[in-house]
Short mmCIF file of N, CA and C in Angstrom, two decimals:
data_model
loop_
_atom_site.label_atom_id
_atom_site.label_comp_id
_atom_site.label_asym_id
_atom_site.label_seq_id
_atom_site.Cartn_x
_atom_site.Cartn_y
_atom_site.Cartn_z
N UNK P 1 0.78 -1.33 -0.14
CA UNK P 1 0.25 0.07 0.11
C UNK P 1 0.91 0.98 0.22
N UNK P 2 0.58 2.29 -0.88
CA UNK P 2 1.44 3.51 -0.92
C UNK P 2 0.56 4.63 -0.42
N UNK P 3 1.26 5.27 0.52
CA UNK P 3 1.14 6.68 1.59
C UNK P 3 0.58 7.60 0.43
N UNK P 4 0.12 7.99 -0.05
CA UNK P 4 -0.17 9.30 -0.13
C UNK P 4 -0.55 10.18 0.12
N UNK P 5 0.05 11.49 -0.14
CA UNK P 5 0.34 13.00 1.21
C UNK P 5 -1.34 13.46 0.42
N UNK P 6 -2.41 13.66 1.79
CA UNK P 6 -3.55 14.18 1.19
C UNK P 6 -3.62 15.60 1.54
N UNK P 7 -3.25 16.36 2.39
CA UNK P 7 -3.21 17.64 2.45
C UNK P 7 -1.46 18.43 2.47
N UNK P 8 -1.30 19.11 1.95
CA UNK P 8 0.06 19.60 1.84
C UNK P 8 0.16 20.85 2.37
N UNK P 9 0.63 21.39 3.11
CA UNK P 9 1.14 22.59 3.95
C UNK P 9 2.01 23.77 3.04
N UNK P 10 1.14 24.51 2.45
CA UNK P 10 1.87 25.66 1.31
C UNK P 10 1.65 27.17 2.35
N UNK P 11 2.17 26.83 3.52
CA UNK P 11 1.55 28.26 4.34
C UNK P 11 2.59 29.25 5.00
N UNK P 12 3.78 29.27 3.58
CA UNK P 12 4.69 29.98 4.02
C UNK P 12 4.27 31.59 3.47
N UNK P 13 3.14 31.81 2.76
CA UNK P 13 3.09 32.94 2.27
C UNK P 13 1.91 33.03 1.00
N UNK P 14 1.78 34.36 0.37
CA UNK P 14 1.53 34.25 -0.94
C UNK P 14 2.44 34.95 -1.77
N UNK P 15 2.58 34.05 -3.10
CA UNK P 15 3.54 34.91 -4.14
C UNK P 15 2.44 35.41 -4.92
N UNK P 16 3.07 36.72 -5.69
CA UNK P 16 2.13 37.19 -6.30
C UNK P 16 2.94 37.49 -7.92
N UNK P 17 2.38 36.91 -8.70
CA UNK P 17 2.99 36.56 -9.92
C UNK P 17 2.48 37.37 -11.18
N UNK P 18 3.29 37.58 -11.93
CA UNK P 18 2.73 38.63 -13.34
C UNK P 18 3.90 38.77 -14.26
N UNK P 19 3.88 40.02 -15.06
CA UNK P 19 4.83 40.68 -16.01
C UNK P 19 5.09 41.99 -15.66
N UNK P 20 6.02 42.67 -16.48
CA UNK P 20 6.14 43.91 -15.83
C UNK P 20 5.97 44.67 -17.76
N UNK P 21 5.24 45.75 -17.78
CA UNK P 21 4.99 46.24 -19.10
C UNK P 21 5.70 47.81 -18.96
N UNK P 22 6.34 47.83 -19.97
CA UNK P 22 6.53 49.29 -20.33
C UNK P 22 5.88 50.10 -20.53
N UNK P 23 6.03 51.17 -19.92
CA UNK P 23 5.50 52.71 -19.82
C UNK P 23 5.65 53.89 -20.64
N UNK P 24 5.00 54.30 -21.74
CA UNK P 24 5.90 55.20 -22.23
C UNK P 24 4.76 56.51 -22.24
N UNK P 25 5.58 57.64 -22.31
CA UNK P 25 4.79 59.10 -22.46
C UNK P 25 3.93 58.84 -24.30
N UNK P 26 3.38 60.15 -23.99
CA UNK P 26 2.74 60.38 -25.47
C UNK P 26 3.75 60.43 -26.34
N UNK P 27 4.58 61.00 -26.45
CA UNK P 27 5.67 60.82 -27.65
C UNK P 27 6.72 59.10 -27.67
N UNK P 28 6.35 58.76 -26.92
CA UNK P 28 6.69 57.20 -27.32
C UNK P 28 8.25 56.99 -26.41
N UNK P 29 8.39 58.01 -25.51
CA UNK P 29 9.91 57.96 -24.78
C UNK P 29 9.07 56.90 -23.47
N UNK P 30 10.52 56.25 -23.16
CA UNK P 30 10.24 55.22 -22.30
C UNK P 30 10.37 55.89 -20.82
N UNK P 31 9.07 55.93 -19.91
CA UNK P 31 9.02 56.48 -18.50
C UNK P 31 9.16 55.13 -17.89
N UNK P 32 9.58 54.17 -17.71
CA UNK P 32 9.13 53.10 -16.66
C UNK P 32 8.35 52.09 -16.93
N UNK P 33 8.31 50.79 -15.99
CA UNK P 33 7.86 50.10 -16.00
C UNK P 33 6.64 49.56 -15.50
N UNK P 34 5.52 48.78 -15.51
CA UNK P 34 4.40 48.64 -14.38
C UNK P 34 4.45 47.08 -14.13
N UNK P 35 4.30 46.72 -13.11
CA UNK P 35 4.10 45.23 -12.82
C UNK P 35 2.36 45.28 -12.84
N UNK P 36 2.00 44.43 -13.66
CA UNK P 36 0.86 43.77 -13.94
C UNK P 36 0.38 42.40 -13.60
N UNK P 37 -0.03 42.33 -12.59
CA UNK P 37 -0.22 41.43 -11.51
C UNK P 37 -1.36 40.26 -12.45
N UNK P 38 -1.23 39.20 -12.26
CA UNK P 38 -2.05 37.70 -12.97
C UNK P 38 -2.48 37.19 -12.02
N UNK P 39 -2.19 36.93 -10.63
CA UNK P 39 -2.46 36.21 -9.81
C UNK P 39 -1.59 36.30 -8.38
N UNK P 40 -2.16 34.91 -7.60
CA UNK P 40 -1.43 34.95 -6.78
C UNK P 40 -1.32 33.38 -6.05
N UNK P 41 -0.32 32.95 -5.51
CA UNK P 41 -0.21 31.55 -5.30
C UNK P 41 0.41 31.27 -3.69
N UNK P 42 -0.22 30.45 -3.42
CA UNK P 42 0.30 29.60 -1.80
C UNK P 42 1.74 29.06 -2.19
N UNK P 43 2.71 29.36 -1.32
CA UNK P 43 3.51 28.79 -1.43
C UNK P 43 4.35 28.15 -0.16
N UNK P 44 5.30 27.37 -0.60
CA UNK P 44 6.18 26.96 0.94
C UNK P 44 8.00 26.95 0.43
N UNK P 45 8.48 27.24 0.99
CA UNK P 45 9.90 27.71 0.87
C UNK P 45 10.82 26.52 1.08
N UNK P 46 11.43 26.35 -0.05
CA UNK P 46 12.07 24.99 -0.57
C UNK P 46 13.57 25.20 -0.07
N UNK P 47 14.56 24.17 0.60
CA UNK P 47 15.74 24.22 0.48
C UNK P 47 16.31 24.17 -1.02
N UNK P 48 17.54 24.81 -0.75
CA UNK P 48 18.05 24.37 -2.40
C UNK P 48 19.04 23.59 -2.21
N UNK P 49 19.03 22.77 -3.31
CA UNK P 49 20.45 22.01 -3.38
C UNK P 49 21.58 22.31 -4.02
N UNK P 50 23.01 21.79 -4.01
CA UNK P 50 23.75 21.85 -4.76
C UNK P 50 23.98 21.86 -5.94
N UNK P 51 23.14 20.93 -6.53
CA UNK P 51 23.10 20.94 -8.07
C UNK P 51 21.71 22.09 -8.38
N UNK P 52 20.85 22.46 -7.56
CA UNK P 52 20.30 23.69 -7.89
C UNK P 52 21.18 24.92 -8.10
N UNK P 53 22.32 25.16 -6.91
CA UNK P 53 23.05 26.29 -7.35
C UNK P 53 23.71 26.14 -8.47
N UNK P 54 24.56 24.75 -8.86
CA UNK P 54 25.25 24.89 -9.97
C UNK P 54 24.15 24.89 -11.32
N UNK P 55 23.09 24.68 -11.38
CA UNK P 55 22.21 24.79 -12.69
C UNK P 55 22.08 25.92 -12.82
N UNK P 56 21.98 27.05 -11.91
CA UNK P 56 21.60 28.17 -12.04
C UNK P 56 22.95 29.06 -12.34
N UNK P 57 23.66 29.11 -11.53
CA UNK P 57 25.21 29.43 -12.10
C UNK P 57 25.41 29.22 -13.67
N UNK P 58 25.20 28.18 -13.82
CA UNK P 58 25.74 27.77 -15.46
C UNK P 58 24.58 28.37 -16.64
N UNK P 59 23.79 29.40 -16.07
CA UNK P 59 23.17 30.29 -16.42
C UNK P 59 23.21 31.75 -16.57
N UNK P 60 24.60 31.86 -15.64
CA UNK P 60 24.75 33.11 -14.96
C UNK P 60 23.50 33.90 -14.54
N UNK P 61 23.37 33.15 -13.43
CA UNK P 61 22.44 34.05 -12.40
C UNK P 61 22.79 33.64 -11.45
N UNK P 62 22.09 34.18 -10.22
CA UNK P 62 22.15 33.56 -8.69
C UNK P 62 20.80 33.01 -8.21
N UNK P 63 20.88 32.20 -7.33
CA UNK P 63 19.54 31.48 -6.72
C UNK P 63 19.24 32.49 -5.24
N UNK P 64 18.15 33.05 -5.17
CA UNK P 64 18.17 33.76 -4.12
C UNK P 64 17.01 32.96 -3.20
N UNK P 65 16.20 32.41 -3.94
CA UNK P 65 14.99 31.68 -3.19
C UNK P 65 14.19 30.62 -4.29
N UNK P 66 14.15 29.29 -3.66
CA UNK P 66 13.58 28.56 -4.65
C UNK P 66 12.07 27.98 -3.47
N UNK P 67 10.91 27.94 -4.35
CA UNK P 67 9.73 28.11 -3.47
C UNK P 67 8.96 26.86 -4.22
N UNK P 68 7.92 26.30 -3.77
CA UNK P 68 7.18 25.29 -4.68
C UNK P 68 5.65 25.73 -4.40
N UNK P 69 4.66 25.33 -5.42
CA UNK P 69 3.22 25.83 -5.32
C UNK P 69 2.78 25.05 -5.91
N UNK P 70 1.15 24.97 -6.02
CA UNK P 70 0.42 24.04 -6.46
C UNK P 70 0.37 24.66 -8.34
N UNK P 71 0.04 23.50 -8.78
CA UNK P 71 0.60 23.84 -10.40
C UNK P 71 -1.35 24.40 -10.72
N UNK P 72 -1.38 25.73 -11.31
CA UNK P 72 -2.28 26.42 -11.66
C UNK P 72 -2.62 26.34 -12.89
N UNK P 73 -3.73 25.47 -13.57
CA UNK P 73 -4.26 24.93 -15.17
C UNK P 73 -3.72 26.66 -16.09
N UNK P 74 -3.85 27.64 -15.84
CA UNK P 74 -4.10 28.64 -16.25
C UNK P 74 -2.12 29.13 -16.66
N UNK P 75 -1.45 28.67 -15.77
CA UNK P 75 0.02 28.86 -16.07
C UNK P 75 0.82 28.08 -17.13
N UNK P 76 -0.06 26.56 -17.71
CA UNK P 76 0.48 26.14 -18.37
C UNK P 76 0.53 26.79 -20.04
N UNK P 77 -0.09 27.97 -20.13
CA UNK P 77 -0.10 28.54 -21.27
C UNK P 77 0.83 29.62 -21.52
N UNK P 78 0.93 30.69 -19.88
CA UNK P 78 1.87 31.50 -20.24
C UNK P 78 3.47 31.11 -20.21
N UNK P 79 4.38 32.60 -20.32
CA UNK P 79 5.91 31.87 -20.64
C UNK P 79 6.24 32.14 -19.04
N UNK P 80 6.39 31.18 -18.60
CA UNK P 80 6.69 31.40 -17.33
C UNK P 80 8.11 31.81 -17.17
N UNK P 81 9.40 31.69 -17.78
CA UNK P 81 10.28 32.53 -17.58
C UNK P 81 10.49 33.91 -18.03
N UNK P 82 8.76 34.35 -18.36
CA UNK P 82 8.82 35.87 -18.04
C UNK P 82 8.12 36.52 -17.06
N UNK P 83 7.91 35.65 -16.15
CA UNK P 83 7.20 35.62 -15.10
C UNK P 83 8.24 36.72 -14.14
N UNK P 84 7.50 37.44 -13.09
CA UNK P 84 8.11 38.58 -12.38
C UNK P 84 6.97 37.90 -11.11
N UNK P 85 7.55 37.91 -10.06
CA UNK P 85 6.98 37.60 -8.52
C UNK P 85 7.26 38.54 -7.49
N UNK P 86 6.30 38.75 -6.73
CA UNK P 86 6.28 39.56 -5.52
C UNK P 86 6.10 38.92 -4.48
N UNK P 87 7.13 38.94 -3.35
CA UNK P 87 7.08 37.85 -2.17
C UNK P 87 7.70 39.07 -1.18
N UNK P 88 6.37 39.43 0.14
CA UNK P 88 7.11 40.11 1.31
C UNK P 88 7.45 41.46 0.52
N UNK P 89 7.14 42.09 0.03
CA UNK P 89 7.70 43.32 -1.00
C UNK P 89 9.01 43.48 -1.34
N UNK P 90 9.10 42.05 -2.22
CA UNK P 90 10.68 41.69 -3.05
C UNK P 90 10.16 41.51 -4.29
N UNK P 91 10.82 41.81 -5.12
CA UNK P 91 11.09 41.55 -6.44
C UNK P 91 11.52 40.36 -7.04
N UNK P 92 11.14 39.29 -7.54
CA UNK P 92 11.97 38.52 -8.10
C UNK P 92 11.88 38.02 -9.32
N UNK P 93 12.82 37.95 -10.09
CA UNK P 93 13.00 37.17 -11.66
C UNK P 93 12.87 35.75 -11.44
N UNK P 94 11.95 34.82 -12.30
CA UNK P 94 11.64 33.60 -12.17
C UNK P 94 13.09 33.38 -13.54
N UNK P 95 13.89 32.47 -12.67
CA UNK P 95 15.12 31.85 -13.60
C UNK P 95 14.63 30.90 -14.19
N UNK P 96 13.81 29.84 -13.47
CA UNK P 96 13.39 28.77 -13.76
C UNK P 96 11.97 28.19 -13.25
N UNK P 97 11.61 27.38 -13.79
CA UNK P 97 10.54 26.47 -12.92
C UNK P 97 10.47 25.27 -13.88
N UNK P 98 10.51 24.41 -12.76
CA UNK P 98 10.30 22.82 -12.88
C UNK P 98 8.71 22.32 -12.03
N UNK P 99 8.19 20.92 -12.87
CA UNK P 99 7.34 20.29 -12.11
C UNK P 99 7.65 19.28 -11.17
N UNK P 100 6.93 18.46 -10.61
CA UNK P 100 7.10 17.09 -10.17
C UNK P 100 6.59 15.98 -11.23
N UNK P 101 7.06 14.87 -11.04
CA UNK P 101 6.07 14.04 -11.49
C UNK P 101 4.62 13.78 -11.95
N UNK P 102 3.80 14.24 -11.19
CA UNK P 102 2.54 14.08 -11.15
C UNK P 102 1.66 15.17 -11.54
N UNK P 103 2.57 16.35 -11.79
CA UNK P 103 2.77 17.48 -12.25
C UNK P 103 1.15 18.08 -11.37
N UNK P 104 1.39 17.95 -9.78
CA UNK P 104 0.91 18.83 -9.18
C UNK P 104 1.75 20.03 -8.50
N UNK P 105 2.90 20.44 -8.79
CA UNK P 105 3.35 21.30 -8.27
C UNK P 105 4.36 22.01 -9.23
N UNK P 106 4.62 23.33 -8.80
CA UNK P 106 5.67 23.86 -9.55
C UNK P 106 6.59 24.49 -8.56
N UNK P 107 8.00 24.32 -8.92
CA UNK P 107 9.31 24.72 -8.35
C UNK P 107 9.65 26.34 -9.06
N UNK P 108 9.79 26.96 -8.22
CA UNK P 108 9.92 28.07 -8.69
C UNK P 108 11.64 28.83 -8.05
N UNK P 109 12.53 28.95 -9.17
CA UNK P 109 13.79 29.14 -9.28
C UNK P 109 13.95 30.46 -8.97
N UNK P 110 13.63 31.82 -7.98
CA UNK P 110 13.98 32.67 -8.14
C UNK P 110 15.30 33.76 -7.61
N UNK P 111 15.58 34.71 -8.49
CA UNK P 111 16.44 35.84 -7.97
C UNK P 111 15.89 36.43 -8.05
N UNK P 112 16.64 37.54 -6.20
CA UNK P 112 16.15 38.66 -6.24
C UNK P 112 16.39 39.75 -7.18
N UNK P 113 15.34 41.24 -7.10
CA UNK P 113 15.86 42.26 -8.30
C UNK P 113 15.93 43.13 -6.83
N UNK P 114 15.04 43.39 -5.98
CA UNK P 114 15.30 44.39 -5.22
C UNK P 114 13.61 44.60 -4.37
N UNK P 115 13.78 45.54 -3.56
CA UNK P 115 12.40 46.10 -3.19
C UNK P 115 11.65 46.51 -4.17
N UNK P 116 9.85 45.79 -3.95
CA UNK P 116 8.82 46.30 -5.12
C UNK P 116 7.99 47.63 -4.49
N UNK P 117 8.21 48.52 -5.74
CA UNK P 117 7.98 49.57 -5.59
C UNK P 117 6.94 49.69 -6.97
N UNK P 118 5.99 50.42 -6.40
CA UNK P 118 4.85 50.10 -7.87
C UNK P 118 5.00 51.94 -8.00
N UNK P 119 4.61 52.35 -9.25
CA UNK P 119 4.46 53.81 -9.41
C UNK P 119 3.79 54.55 -8.56
N UNK P 120 4.37 55.62 -7.94
CA UNK P 120 3.52 56.01 -6.97
C UNK P 120 2.24 57.25 -7.31
N UNK P 121 2.62 57.62 -8.86
CA UNK P 121 1.44 58.27 -9.72
C UNK P 121 0.48 57.57 -9.79
N UNK P 122 0.53 56.25 -9.84
CA UNK P 122 -0.35 55.57 -10.55
C UNK P 122 -1.42 54.55 -9.43
N UNK P 123 -0.94 54.78 -8.24
CA UNK P 123 -1.17 54.26 -7.16
C UNK P 123 -2.24 55.58 -7.00
N UNK P 124 -1.69 56.65 -7.10
CA UNK P 124 -2.67 57.70 -6.51
C UNK P 124 -3.52 58.08 -7.46
N UNK P 125 -3.81 57.65 -8.45
CA UNK P 125 -5.03 57.58 -9.72
C UNK P 125 -5.97 56.00 -9.35
N UNK P 126 -5.37 55.60 -8.77
CA UNK P 126 -6.71 54.64 -8.87
C UNK P 126 -7.45 55.03 -7.30
N UNK P 127 -7.31 55.86 -6.79
CA UNK P 127 -7.65 56.12 -5.65
C UNK P 127 -9.31 56.39 -5.67
#
């Protein structure tokens, strides 16, 4: 008899995922970027193995955080490598995404970009 896990604890917090859109002035000049949130996922922080660090280092990147989330069906169509994530006010680039054998979970390898700050003028207009 095989023991299967019925419930899993993804209770380390929520990861907000989305993309960055370039903002332009009326003349077409680039004036910044805007984070466009696509959704949120409950996550569990995972420990990174030495082979995880080697894999990311081969891509000339740095692994700052590895998380596990449930696999939402709508993310199958998205270009996962272009996603950005915001966790606890910190923005991360998605370096790589793996899944488990049963296709239940996604493992995100993240590189820290810095503190997340949405454009103040944009937020003022939303009120």
